[in-house]
Amino acid sequence: MSQIAHVTVLGAGVLGTQIAYQTAYRGFDVTVYDIGDEALTAGRKRLDALVAAYRAEVEGATEASTQAALDRLTMTTDLAQAAGNADLIIEAVPERLDIKRETYEKLAALAPERTIFATNSSTLLPSDIKDFTGRPDRFLALHFANQIWKFNTAEVMGTADTSPAVFDTVVEFAREIGMVPIPVLKERPGYVLNSLLVPFLNAALDLAAGGYAQPQDVDNVWRIATGAPMGPFQIYDVVGLGTAYNILASGDEHSQRLAAWLKEHYIDRGRLGVGAGGGFYDDPQA
């Protein structure tokens, strides 16, 4: 057993709510924190949608078990309350280094000494953050794939300072919440999954932004030629265009040009992905 009982998730966005609900579904007490009531209201809607998804898609899920998971969830805008009794804090705030560093500086003063900190960052190295945590030996990365009830990998990646016992505890915790732990043996931006996925998605975006092909046609050729269930622009819509924009905007000059195109043609028009006004495709949840 991991000896983790109380879990806090920072960020009520798409993946933050998935992490929180999956953890609660597996029997843990979970607190979800975000910076304002509007963010929590959106998070509650995402949790309600997850209840329906679990009942439809998770083997053995019942009305009772999915409601019990909701009952184990608490939502708050009070960071001190969220951190005060946590054994593990999983951070899923926006993919910007300055926001993450500022968040950990606040957490360092609020969380008990025993608390393990884990970042769900998609691309940033934990070593870029560790000096802001106040506990580099109890800090690492724990990265989930989107739709974690179906695509249940959990990549665990520490720094040179991460305690081996902490690493093993988080691997065991991932297993306890129904994930398949993937230990990443040394630091690499993007871990395993995004080292493969991000270049693929960027290549697709380059085709559309460069005027070579329409997004739907890029998706069609990928699905037809490979048998894949989804094309890259369908994946973008699921991941969320805001997440993609944040990653691209912090990249090299070419990545920033792609970010600007994405912002002008989609984000500024309120098209942020599934559950948020549609993205490259109209939103089936609208």
PDB file of C-alpha atoms in Angstrom:
ATOM      1  CA  MET A   1       0.000   0.000   0.000  1.00  0.00           C
ATOM      2  CA  SER A   2       1.140   3.534  -0.764  1.00  0.00           C
ATOM      3  CA  GLN A   3       0.006   4.948   2.625  1.00  0.00           C
ATOM      4  CA  ILE A   4      -1.672   7.801   0.748  1.00  0.00           C
ATOM      5  CA  ALA A   5      -5.204   8.570   1.883  1.00  0.00           C
ATOM      6  CA  HIS A   6      -5.910  12.254   1.250  1.00  0.00           C
ATOM      7  CA  VAL A   7      -5.249  13.603  -2.240  1.00  0.00           C
ATOM      8  CA  THR A   8      -5.502  17.159  -3.507  1.00  0.00           C
ATOM      9  CA  VAL A   9      -5.676  18.067  -7.186  1.00  0.00           C
ATOM     10  CA  LEU A  10      -4.785  21.617  -8.175  1.00  0.00           C
ATOM     11  CA  GLY A  11      -6.745  22.669 -11.243  1.00  0.00           C
ATOM     12  CA  ALA A  12     -10.359  21.902 -12.165  1.00  0.00           C
ATOM     13  CA  GLY A  13      -9.677  21.766 -15.894  1.00  0.00           C
ATOM     14  CA  VAL A  14     -10.204  18.827 -18.225  1.00  0.00           C
ATOM     15  CA  LEU A  15      -7.420  16.610 -16.916  1.00  0.00           C
ATOM     16  CA  GLY A  16      -7.505  17.882 -13.340  1.00  0.00           C
ATOM     17  CA  THR A  17     -11.124  16.827 -12.922  1.00  0.00           C
ATOM     18  CA  GLN A  18     -10.406  13.470 -14.539  1.00  0.00           C
ATOM     19  CA  ILE A  19      -7.541  12.806 -12.119  1.00  0.00           C
ATOM     20  CA  ALA A  20      -9.684  13.863  -9.185  1.00  0.00           C
ATOM     21  CA  TYR A  21     -12.688  11.776 -10.170  1.00  0.00           C
ATOM     22  CA  GLN A  22     -10.678   8.649 -10.983  1.00  0.00           C
ATOM     23  CA  THR A  23      -8.891   8.930  -7.646  1.00  0.00           C
ATOM     24  CA  ALA A  24     -12.184   9.358  -5.778  1.00  0.00           C
ATOM     25  CA  TYR A  25     -13.750   6.513  -7.754  1.00  0.00           C
ATOM     26  CA  ARG A  26     -11.013   4.245  -6.442  1.00  0.00           C
ATOM     27  CA  GLY A  27     -11.852   5.133  -2.843  1.00  0.00           C
ATOM     28  CA  PHE A  28      -9.642   8.107  -1.949  1.00  0.00           C
ATOM     29  CA  ASP A  29     -10.777  11.355  -0.334  1.00  0.00           C
ATOM     30  CA  VAL A  30     -10.037  14.106  -2.852  1.00  0.00           C
ATOM     31  CA  THR A  31      -9.989  17.895  -2.693  1.00  0.00           C
ATOM     32  CA  VAL A  32     -10.074  19.888  -5.925  1.00  0.00           C
ATOM     33  CA  TYR A  33      -8.663  23.416  -5.857  1.00  0.00           C
ATOM     34  CA  ASP A  34      -8.946  26.199  -8.396  1.00  0.00           C
ATOM     35  CA  ILE A  35      -8.466  29.946  -8.220  1.00  0.00           C
ATOM     36  CA  GLY A  36     -12.083  31.130  -8.476  1.00  0.00           C
ATOM     37  CA  ASP A  37     -15.746  30.199  -8.316  1.00  0.00           C
ATOM     38  CA  GLU A  38     -16.119  30.366 -12.082  1.00  0.00           C
ATOM     39  CA  ALA A  39     -13.384  27.768 -12.543  1.00  0.00           C
ATOM     40  CA  LEU A  40     -14.975  25.514  -9.926  1.00  0.00           C
ATOM     41  CA  THR A  41     -18.396  25.843 -11.550  1.00  0.00           C
ATOM     42  CA  ALA A  42     -16.903  24.702 -14.851  1.00  0.00           C
ATOM     43  CA  GLY A  43     -15.141  21.916 -12.966  1.00  0.00           C
ATOM     44  CA  ARG A  44     -18.409  20.717 -11.446  1.00  0.00           C
ATOM     45  CA  LYS A  45     -19.927  20.454 -14.913  1.00  0.00           C
ATOM     46  CA  ARG A  46     -16.944  18.373 -16.017  1.00  0.00           C
ATOM     47  CA  LEU A  47     -17.391  16.092 -12.996  1.00  0.00           C
ATOM     48  CA  ASP A  48     -21.071  15.600 -13.819  1.00  0.00           C
ATOM     49  CA  ALA A  49     -20.084  14.649 -17.364  1.00  0.00           C
ATOM     50  CA  LEU A  50     -17.542  12.170 -15.970  1.00  0.00           C
ATOM     51  CA  VAL A  51     -20.264  10.487 -13.902  1.00  0.00           C
ATOM     52  CA  ALA A  52     -22.206   9.867 -17.115  1.00  0.00           C
ATOM     53  CA  ALA A  53     -19.083   8.711 -18.959  1.00  0.00           C
ATOM     54  CA  TYR A  54     -18.146   6.225 -16.246  1.00  0.00           C
ATOM     55  CA  ARG A  55     -21.662   4.776 -16.150  1.00  0.00           C
ATOM     56  CA  ALA A  56     -21.581   4.325 -19.911  1.00  0.00           C
ATOM     57  CA  GLU A  57     -17.979   3.227 -20.433  1.00  0.00           C
ATOM     58  CA  VAL A  58     -16.439   1.773 -17.253  1.00  0.00           C
ATOM     59  CA  GLU A  59     -17.074  -1.902 -16.643  1.00  0.00           C
ATOM     60  CA  GLY A  60     -18.824  -2.441 -13.315  1.00  0.00           C
ATOM     61  CA  ALA A  61     -19.648   1.223 -12.768  1.00  0.00           C
ATOM     62  CA  THR A  62     -23.072   1.720 -11.181  1.00  0.00           C
ATOM     63  CA  GLU A  63     -25.204   4.635 -10.132  1.00  0.00           C
ATOM     64  CA  ALA A  64     -24.142   3.979  -6.536  1.00  0.00           C
ATOM     65  CA  SER A  65     -20.401   3.726  -7.193  1.00  0.00           C
ATOM     66  CA  THR A  66     -20.250   6.803  -9.415  1.00  0.00           C
ATOM     67  CA  GLN A  67     -22.264   8.855  -6.925  1.00  0.00           C
ATOM     68  CA  ALA A  68     -20.040   7.633  -4.067  1.00  0.00           C
ATOM     69  CA  ALA A  69     -17.038   8.965  -5.978  1.00  0.00           C
ATOM     70  CA  LEU A  70     -18.682  12.389  -6.209  1.00  0.00           C
ATOM     71  CA  ASP A  71     -19.409  12.279  -2.483  1.00  0.00           C
ATOM     72  CA  ARG A  72     -15.696  11.791  -1.760  1.00  0.00           C
ATOM     73  CA  LEU A  73     -14.855  15.004  -3.649  1.00  0.00           C
ATOM     74  CA  THR A  74     -14.568  18.457  -2.077  1.00  0.00           C
ATOM     75  CA  MET A  75     -14.029  21.624  -4.120  1.00  0.00           C
ATOM     76  CA  THR A  76     -12.472  24.826  -2.810  1.00  0.00           C
ATOM     77  CA  THR A  77     -10.834  28.103  -3.761  1.00  0.00           C
ATOM     78  CA  ASP A  78      -8.889  28.124  -0.468  1.00  0.00           C
ATOM     79  CA  LEU A  79      -5.361  26.846  -1.149  1.00  0.00           C
ATOM     80  CA  ALA A  80      -4.539  26.522   2.552  1.00  0.00           C
ATOM     81  CA  GLN A  81      -7.585  24.321   3.066  1.00  0.00           C
ATOM     82  CA  ALA A  82      -6.735  22.257  -0.007  1.00  0.00           C
ATOM     83  CA  ALA A  83      -3.145  21.657   1.079  1.00  0.00           C
ATOM     84  CA  GLY A  84      -3.561  21.379   4.838  1.00  0.00           C
ATOM     85  CA  ASN A  85      -4.196  17.638   5.184  1.00  0.00           C
ATOM     86  CA  ALA A  86      -2.902  16.291   1.879  1.00  0.00           C
ATOM     87  CA  ASP A  87      -0.691  13.236   1.650  1.00  0.00           C
ATOM     88  CA  LEU A  88      -0.260  13.852  -2.072  1.00  0.00           C
ATOM     89  CA  ILE A  89      -0.857  17.010  -4.112  1.00  0.00           C
ATOM     90  CA  ILE A  90      -1.162  16.552  -7.861  1.00  0.00           C
ATOM     91  CA  GLU A  91      -0.690  19.836  -9.709  1.00  0.00           C
ATOM     92  CA  ALA A  92      -2.560  20.265 -12.985  1.00  0.00           C
ATOM     93  CA  VAL A  93      -2.428  24.048 -13.429  1.00  0.00           C
ATOM     94  CA  PRO A  94      -1.829  25.706 -16.838  1.00  0.00           C
ATOM     95  CA  GLU A  95       1.293  24.641 -18.725  1.00  0.00           C
ATOM     96  CA  ARG A  96       3.321  27.743 -17.958  1.00  0.00           C
ATOM     97  CA  LEU A  97       6.525  27.567 -15.961  1.00  0.00           C
ATOM     98  CA  ASP A  98       5.924  30.865 -14.147  1.00  0.00           C
ATOM     99  CA  ILE A  99       2.473  29.774 -12.949  1.00  0.00           C
ATOM    100  CA  LYS A 100       3.753  26.416 -11.769  1.00  0.00           C
ATOM    101  CA  ARG A 101       6.715  27.907  -9.902  1.00  0.00           C
ATOM    102  CA  GLU A 102       4.514  30.483  -8.194  1.00  0.00           C
ATOM    103  CA  THR A 103       2.038  27.754  -7.211  1.00  0.00           C
ATOM    104  CA  TYR A 104       4.728  25.615  -5.608  1.00  0.00           C
ATOM    105  CA  GLU A 105       6.168  28.542  -3.674  1.00  0.00           C
ATOM    106  CA  LYS A 106       2.742  28.990  -2.092  1.00  0.00           C
ATOM    107  CA  LEU A 107       2.315  25.259  -1.493  1.00  0.00           C
ATOM    108  CA  ALA A 108       5.703  24.962   0.209  1.00  0.00           C
ATOM    109  CA  ALA A 109       4.475  27.179   3.029  1.00  0.00           C
ATOM    110  CA  LEU A 110       1.059  25.531   3.365  1.00  0.00           C
ATOM    111  CA  ALA A 111       1.457  21.767   3.005  1.00  0.00           C
ATOM    112  CA  PRO A 112       2.598  19.430   5.808  1.00  0.00           C
ATOM    113  CA  GLU A 113       6.174  18.179   5.656  1.00  0.00           C
ATOM    114  CA  ARG A 114       4.948  14.688   4.794  1.00  0.00           C
ATOM    115  CA  THR A 115       3.120  15.831   1.653  1.00  0.00           C
ATOM    116  CA  ILE A 116       4.392  14.603  -1.692  1.00  0.00           C
ATOM    117  CA  PHE A 117       4.129  17.052  -4.603  1.00  0.00           C
ATOM    118  CA  ALA A 118       3.560  15.751  -8.135  1.00  0.00           C
ATOM    119  CA  THR A 119       3.299  17.789 -11.314  1.00  0.00           C
ATOM    120  CA  ASN A 120       1.147  16.598 -14.196  1.00  0.00           C
ATOM    121  CA  SER A 121       3.052  18.857 -16.595  1.00  0.00           C
ATOM    122  CA  SER A 122       2.893  17.606 -20.164  1.00  0.00           C
ATOM    123  CA  THR A 123       6.255  18.931 -21.343  1.00  0.00           C
ATOM    124  CA  LEU A 124       8.143  20.752 -18.573  1.00  0.00           C
ATOM    125  CA  LEU A 125      10.921  19.032 -16.671  1.00  0.00           C
ATOM    126  CA  PRO A 126      10.389  18.596 -12.929  1.00  0.00           C
ATOM    127  CA  SER A 127      13.957  19.812 -12.392  1.00  0.00           C
ATOM    128  CA  ASP A 128      12.821  23.205 -13.739  1.00  0.00           C
ATOM    129  CA  ILE A 129      10.377  23.397 -10.831  1.00  0.00           C
ATOM    130  CA  LYS A 130      11.971  21.464  -7.961  1.00  0.00           C
ATOM    131  CA  ASP A 131      13.807  24.404  -6.344  1.00  0.00           C
ATOM    132  CA  PHE A 132      10.466  26.178  -5.832  1.00  0.00           C
ATOM    133  CA  THR A 133       8.841  23.280  -3.960  1.00  0.00           C
ATOM    134  CA  GLY A 134      10.732  23.504  -0.682  1.00  0.00           C
ATOM    135  CA  ARG A 135      11.032  19.694  -0.767  1.00  0.00           C
ATOM    136  CA  PRO A 136      12.866  18.513  -3.882  1.00  0.00           C
ATOM    137  CA  ASP A 137      13.252  15.041  -2.379  1.00  0.00           C
ATOM    138  CA  ARG A 138       9.434  14.712  -2.210  1.00  0.00           C
ATOM    139  CA  PHE A 139       8.689  16.100  -5.666  1.00  0.00           C
ATOM    140  CA  LEU A 140       8.349  14.402  -9.055  1.00  0.00           C
ATOM    141  CA  ALA A 141       6.189  14.242 -12.164  1.00  0.00           C
ATOM    142  CA  LEU A 142       3.068  12.098 -12.451  1.00  0.00           C
ATOM    143  CA  HIS A 143       1.654  12.422 -15.952  1.00  0.00           C
ATOM    144  CA  PHE A 144      -1.714  11.082 -17.071  1.00  0.00           C
ATOM    145  CA  ALA A 145      -3.186  10.679 -20.539  1.00  0.00           C
ATOM    146  CA  ASN A 146      -6.501  12.304 -21.378  1.00  0.00           C
ATOM    147  CA  GLN A 147      -9.615  10.167 -20.755  1.00  0.00           C
ATOM    148  CA  ILE A 148      -7.774   8.334 -18.037  1.00  0.00           C
ATOM    149  CA  TRP A 149     -10.580   5.892 -17.329  1.00  0.00           C
ATOM    150  CA  LYS A 150      -9.831   4.411 -20.771  1.00  0.00           C
ATOM    151  CA  PHE A 151      -6.238   5.379 -21.531  1.00  0.00           C
ATOM    152  CA  ASN A 152      -4.892   4.558 -18.109  1.00  0.00           C
ATOM    153  CA  THR A 153      -1.165   5.171 -18.223  1.00  0.00           C
ATOM    154  CA  ALA A 154       0.588   7.101 -15.467  1.00  0.00           C
ATOM    155  CA  GLU A 155       4.155   8.140 -16.255  1.00  0.00           C
ATOM    156  CA  VAL A 156       6.291   8.665 -13.166  1.00  0.00           C
ATOM    157  CA  MET A 157       9.463  10.715 -13.587  1.00  0.00           C
ATOM    158  CA  GLY A 158      11.663  12.064 -10.817  1.00  0.00           C
ATOM    159  CA  THR A 159      14.695  14.317 -10.648  1.00  0.00           C
ATOM    160  CA  ALA A 160      18.156  13.559  -9.299  1.00  0.00           C
ATOM    161  CA  ASP A 161      16.851  14.755  -5.912  1.00  0.00           C
ATOM    162  CA  THR A 162      13.697  12.643  -5.759  1.00  0.00           C
ATOM    163  CA  SER A 163      13.770  10.085  -2.960  1.00  0.00           C
ATOM    164  CA  PRO A 164      13.587   6.514  -4.314  1.00  0.00           C
ATOM    165  CA  ALA A 165      11.032   5.743  -1.586  1.00  0.00           C
ATOM    166  CA  VAL A 166       8.847   8.638  -2.747  1.00  0.00           C
ATOM    167  CA  PHE A 167       9.163   7.471  -6.349  1.00  0.00           C
ATOM    168  CA  ASP A 168       8.068   3.963  -5.356  1.00  0.00           C
ATOM    169  CA  THR A 169       5.178   5.345  -3.297  1.00  0.00           C
ATOM    170  CA  VAL A 170       3.828   7.279  -6.261  1.00  0.00           C
ATOM    171  CA  VAL A 171       4.204   4.263  -8.555  1.00  0.00           C
ATOM    172  CA  GLU A 172       2.158   2.234  -6.071  1.00  0.00           C
ATOM    173  CA  PHE A 173      -0.431   5.005  -5.727  1.00  0.00           C
ATOM    174  CA  ALA A 174      -0.851   5.069  -9.508  1.00  0.00           C
ATOM    175  CA  ARG A 175      -1.508   1.351  -9.435  1.00  0.00           C
ATOM    176  CA  GLU A 176      -4.037   1.773  -6.606  1.00  0.00           C
ATOM    177  CA  ILE A 177      -6.138   4.200  -8.650  1.00  0.00           C
ATOM    178  CA  GLY A 178      -6.294   1.833 -11.597  1.00  0.00           C
ATOM    179  CA  MET A 179      -3.451   3.168 -13.696  1.00  0.00           C
ATOM    180  CA  VAL A 180      -0.631   1.294 -15.392  1.00  0.00           C
ATOM    181  CA  PRO A 181       2.516   2.931 -13.945  1.00  0.00           C
ATOM    182  CA  ILE A 182       5.229   3.746 -16.487  1.00  0.00           C
ATOM    183  CA  PRO A 183       8.501   4.542 -14.679  1.00  0.00           C
ATOM    184  CA  VAL A 184      10.581   6.985 -16.715  1.00  0.00           C
ATOM    185  CA  LEU A 185      14.160   6.239 -15.754  1.00  0.00           C
ATOM    186  CA  LYS A 186      15.611   9.700 -16.315  1.00  0.00           C
ATOM    187  CA  GLU A 187      14.273  13.132 -17.161  1.00  0.00           C
ATOM    188  CA  ARG A 188      13.066  13.808 -20.661  1.00  0.00           C
ATOM    189  CA  PRO A 189      10.734  16.608 -21.826  1.00  0.00           C
ATOM    190  CA  GLY A 190       7.445  15.009 -22.814  1.00  0.00           C
ATOM    191  CA  TYR A 191       8.147  11.755 -20.967  1.00  0.00           C
ATOM    192  CA  VAL A 192       7.337   8.774 -23.213  1.00  0.00           C
ATOM    193  CA  LEU A 193       3.824   9.576 -24.449  1.00  0.00           C
ATOM    194  CA  ASN A 194       4.306  13.202 -25.444  1.00  0.00           C
ATOM    195  CA  SER A 195       7.766  12.546 -26.886  1.00  0.00           C
ATOM    196  CA  LEU A 196       5.795  10.600 -29.468  1.00  0.00           C
ATOM    197  CA  LEU A 197       2.532  12.564 -29.565  1.00  0.00           C
ATOM    198  CA  VAL A 198       3.607  16.237 -29.601  1.00  0.00           C
ATOM    199  CA  PRO A 199       5.764  16.047 -32.758  1.00  0.00           C
ATOM    200  CA  PHE A 200       2.910  14.205 -34.476  1.00  0.00           C
ATOM    201  CA  LEU A 201       0.361  16.870 -33.502  1.00  0.00           C
ATOM    202  CA  ASN A 202       2.715  19.703 -34.420  1.00  0.00           C
ATOM    203  CA  ALA A 203       3.298  18.171 -37.845  1.00  0.00           C
ATOM    204  CA  ALA A 204      -0.450  18.097 -38.420  1.00  0.00           C
ATOM    205  CA  LEU A 205      -0.830  21.699 -37.287  1.00  0.00           C
ATOM    206  CA  ASP A 206       2.001  22.728 -39.599  1.00  0.00           C
ATOM    207  CA  LEU A 207       0.085  21.239 -42.541  1.00  0.00           C
ATOM    208  CA  ALA A 208      -3.082  23.186 -41.699  1.00  0.00           C
ATOM    209  CA  ALA A 209      -1.420  26.464 -40.718  1.00  0.00           C
ATOM    210  CA  GLY A 210       0.756  26.332 -43.840  1.00  0.00           C
ATOM    211  CA  GLY A 211      -2.287  25.942 -46.055  1.00  0.00           C
ATOM    212  CA  TYR A 212      -1.323  22.484 -47.302  1.00  0.00           C
ATOM    213  CA  ALA A 213      -4.508  20.678 -46.245  1.00  0.00           C
ATOM    214  CA  GLN A 214      -7.663  21.232 -44.226  1.00  0.00           C
ATOM    215  CA  PRO A 215      -7.730  19.727 -40.706  1.00  0.00           C
ATOM    216  CA  GLN A 216     -10.538  17.308 -41.592  1.00  0.00           C
ATOM    217  CA  ASP A 217      -8.586  16.014 -44.586  1.00  0.00           C
ATOM    218  CA  VAL A 218      -5.465  15.538 -42.498  1.00  0.00           C
ATOM    219  CA  ASP A 219      -7.537  13.501 -40.051  1.00  0.00           C
ATOM    220  CA  ASN A 220      -9.100  11.480 -42.864  1.00  0.00           C
ATOM    221  CA  VAL A 221      -5.799  10.463 -44.406  1.00  0.00           C
ATOM    222  CA  TRP A 222      -4.381   9.478 -41.019  1.00  0.00           C
ATOM    223  CA  ARG A 223      -7.402   7.378 -40.050  1.00  0.00           C
ATOM    224  CA  ILE A 224      -7.784   5.697 -43.434  1.00  0.00           C
ATOM    225  CA  ALA A 225      -4.088   4.982 -43.989  1.00  0.00           C
ATOM    226  CA  THR A 226      -3.265   3.762 -40.478  1.00  0.00           C
ATOM    227  CA  GLY A 227      -6.533   2.448 -39.057  1.00  0.00           C
ATOM    228  CA  ALA A 228      -6.224   4.825 -36.111  1.00  0.00           C
ATOM    229  CA  PRO A 229      -9.531   5.686 -34.404  1.00  0.00           C
ATOM    230  CA  MET A 230      -8.782   9.431 -34.298  1.00  0.00           C
ATOM    231  CA  GLY A 231      -6.883  11.935 -36.376  1.00  0.00           C
ATOM    232  CA  PRO A 232      -4.533  14.562 -34.925  1.00  0.00           C
ATOM    233  CA  PHE A 233      -7.089  17.391 -35.002  1.00  0.00           C
ATOM    234  CA  GLN A 234      -9.643  15.235 -33.233  1.00  0.00           C
ATOM    235  CA  ILE A 235      -6.970  14.646 -30.602  1.00  0.00           C
ATOM    236  CA  TYR A 236      -6.352  18.387 -30.365  1.00  0.00           C
ATOM    237  CA  ASP A 237     -10.040  18.934 -29.632  1.00  0.00           C
ATOM    238  CA  VAL A 238      -9.971  16.359 -26.838  1.00  0.00           C
ATOM    239  CA  VAL A 239      -6.738  17.660 -25.298  1.00  0.00           C
ATOM    240  CA  GLY A 240      -7.987  21.243 -25.513  1.00  0.00           C
ATOM    241  CA  LEU A 241      -6.647  23.979 -27.758  1.00  0.00           C
ATOM    242  CA  GLY A 242      -5.670  26.116 -24.767  1.00  0.00           C
ATOM    243  CA  THR A 243      -3.241  23.440 -23.601  1.00  0.00           C
ATOM    244  CA  ALA A 244      -1.790  23.119 -27.092  1.00  0.00           C
ATOM    245  CA  TYR A 245      -1.429  26.896 -27.340  1.00  0.00           C
ATOM    246  CA  ASN A 246       0.424  27.175 -24.010  1.00  0.00           C
ATOM    247  CA  ILE A 247       2.913  24.501 -25.063  1.00  0.00           C
ATOM    248  CA  LEU A 248       3.506  26.018 -28.490  1.00  0.00           C
ATOM    249  CA  ALA A 249       3.757  29.588 -27.202  1.00  0.00           C
ATOM    250  CA  SER A 250       6.661  28.624 -24.948  1.00  0.00           C
ATOM    251  CA  GLY A 251       8.555  26.892 -27.772  1.00  0.00           C
ATOM    252  CA  ASP A 252      10.878  28.054 -30.532  1.00  0.00           C
ATOM    253  CA  GLU A 253      10.060  30.667 -33.185  1.00  0.00           C
ATOM    254  CA  HIS A 254       8.286  28.183 -35.440  1.00  0.00           C
ATOM    255  CA  SER A 255       6.203  26.848 -32.564  1.00  0.00           C
ATOM    256  CA  GLN A 256       5.242  30.404 -31.628  1.00  0.00           C
ATOM    257  CA  ARG A 257       4.037  31.034 -35.183  1.00  0.00           C
ATOM    258  CA  LEU A 258       1.860  27.939 -34.947  1.00  0.00           C
ATOM    259  CA  ALA A 259       0.560  29.179 -31.580  1.00  0.00           C
ATOM    260  CA  ALA A 260      -0.340  32.548 -33.124  1.00  0.00           C
ATOM    261  CA  TRP A 261      -2.219  30.836 -35.985  1.00  0.00           C
ATOM    262  CA  LEU A 262      -4.109  28.627 -33.530  1.00  0.00           C
ATOM    263  CA  LYS A 263      -5.038  31.626 -31.421  1.00  0.00           C
ATOM    264  CA  GLU A 264      -6.206  33.775 -34.348  1.00  0.00           C
ATOM    265  CA  HIS A 265      -8.252  31.155 -36.140  1.00  0.00           C
ATOM    266  CA  TYR A 266      -9.695  29.157 -33.234  1.00  0.00           C
ATOM    267  CA  ILE A 267      -9.027  30.302 -29.663  1.00  0.00           C
ATOM    268  CA  ASP A 268      -9.958  33.955 -30.237  1.00  0.00           C
ATOM    269  CA  ARG A 269     -13.192  32.724 -31.790  1.00  0.00           C
ATOM    270  CA  GLY A 270     -14.102  30.783 -28.645  1.00  0.00           C
ATOM    271  CA  ARG A 271     -13.262  27.408 -30.137  1.00  0.00           C
ATOM    272  CA  LEU A 272     -11.270  25.647 -27.423  1.00  0.00           C
ATOM    273  CA  GLY A 273     -12.124  21.983 -27.944  1.00  0.00           C
ATOM    274  CA  VAL A 274     -14.591  19.369 -26.770  1.00  0.00           C
ATOM    275  CA  GLY A 275     -16.779  20.680 -23.968  1.00  0.00           C
ATOM    276  CA  ALA A 276     -15.671  24.276 -24.576  1.00  0.00           C
ATOM    277  CA  GLY A 277     -17.393  25.563 -27.686  1.00  0.00           C
ATOM    278  CA  GLY A 278     -15.866  23.181 -30.202  1.00  0.00           C
ATOM    279  CA  GLY A 279     -12.419  23.376 -31.751  1.00  0.00           C
ATOM    280  CA  PHE A 280     -11.466  22.085 -35.161  1.00  0.00           C
ATOM    281  CA  TYR A 281     -14.835  20.327 -35.085  1.00  0.00           C
ATOM    282  CA  ASP A 282     -18.220  21.445 -33.792  1.00  0.00           C
ATOM    283  CA  ASP A 283     -18.690  20.426 -30.159  1.00  0.00           C
ATOM    284  CA  PRO A 284     -20.785  17.249 -29.818  1.00  0.00           C
ATOM    285  CA  GLN A 285     -21.526  18.281 -26.211  1.00  0.00           C
ATOM    286  CA  ALA A 286     -22.976  21.649 -27.221  1.00  0.00           C
TER     287      ALA A 286
END
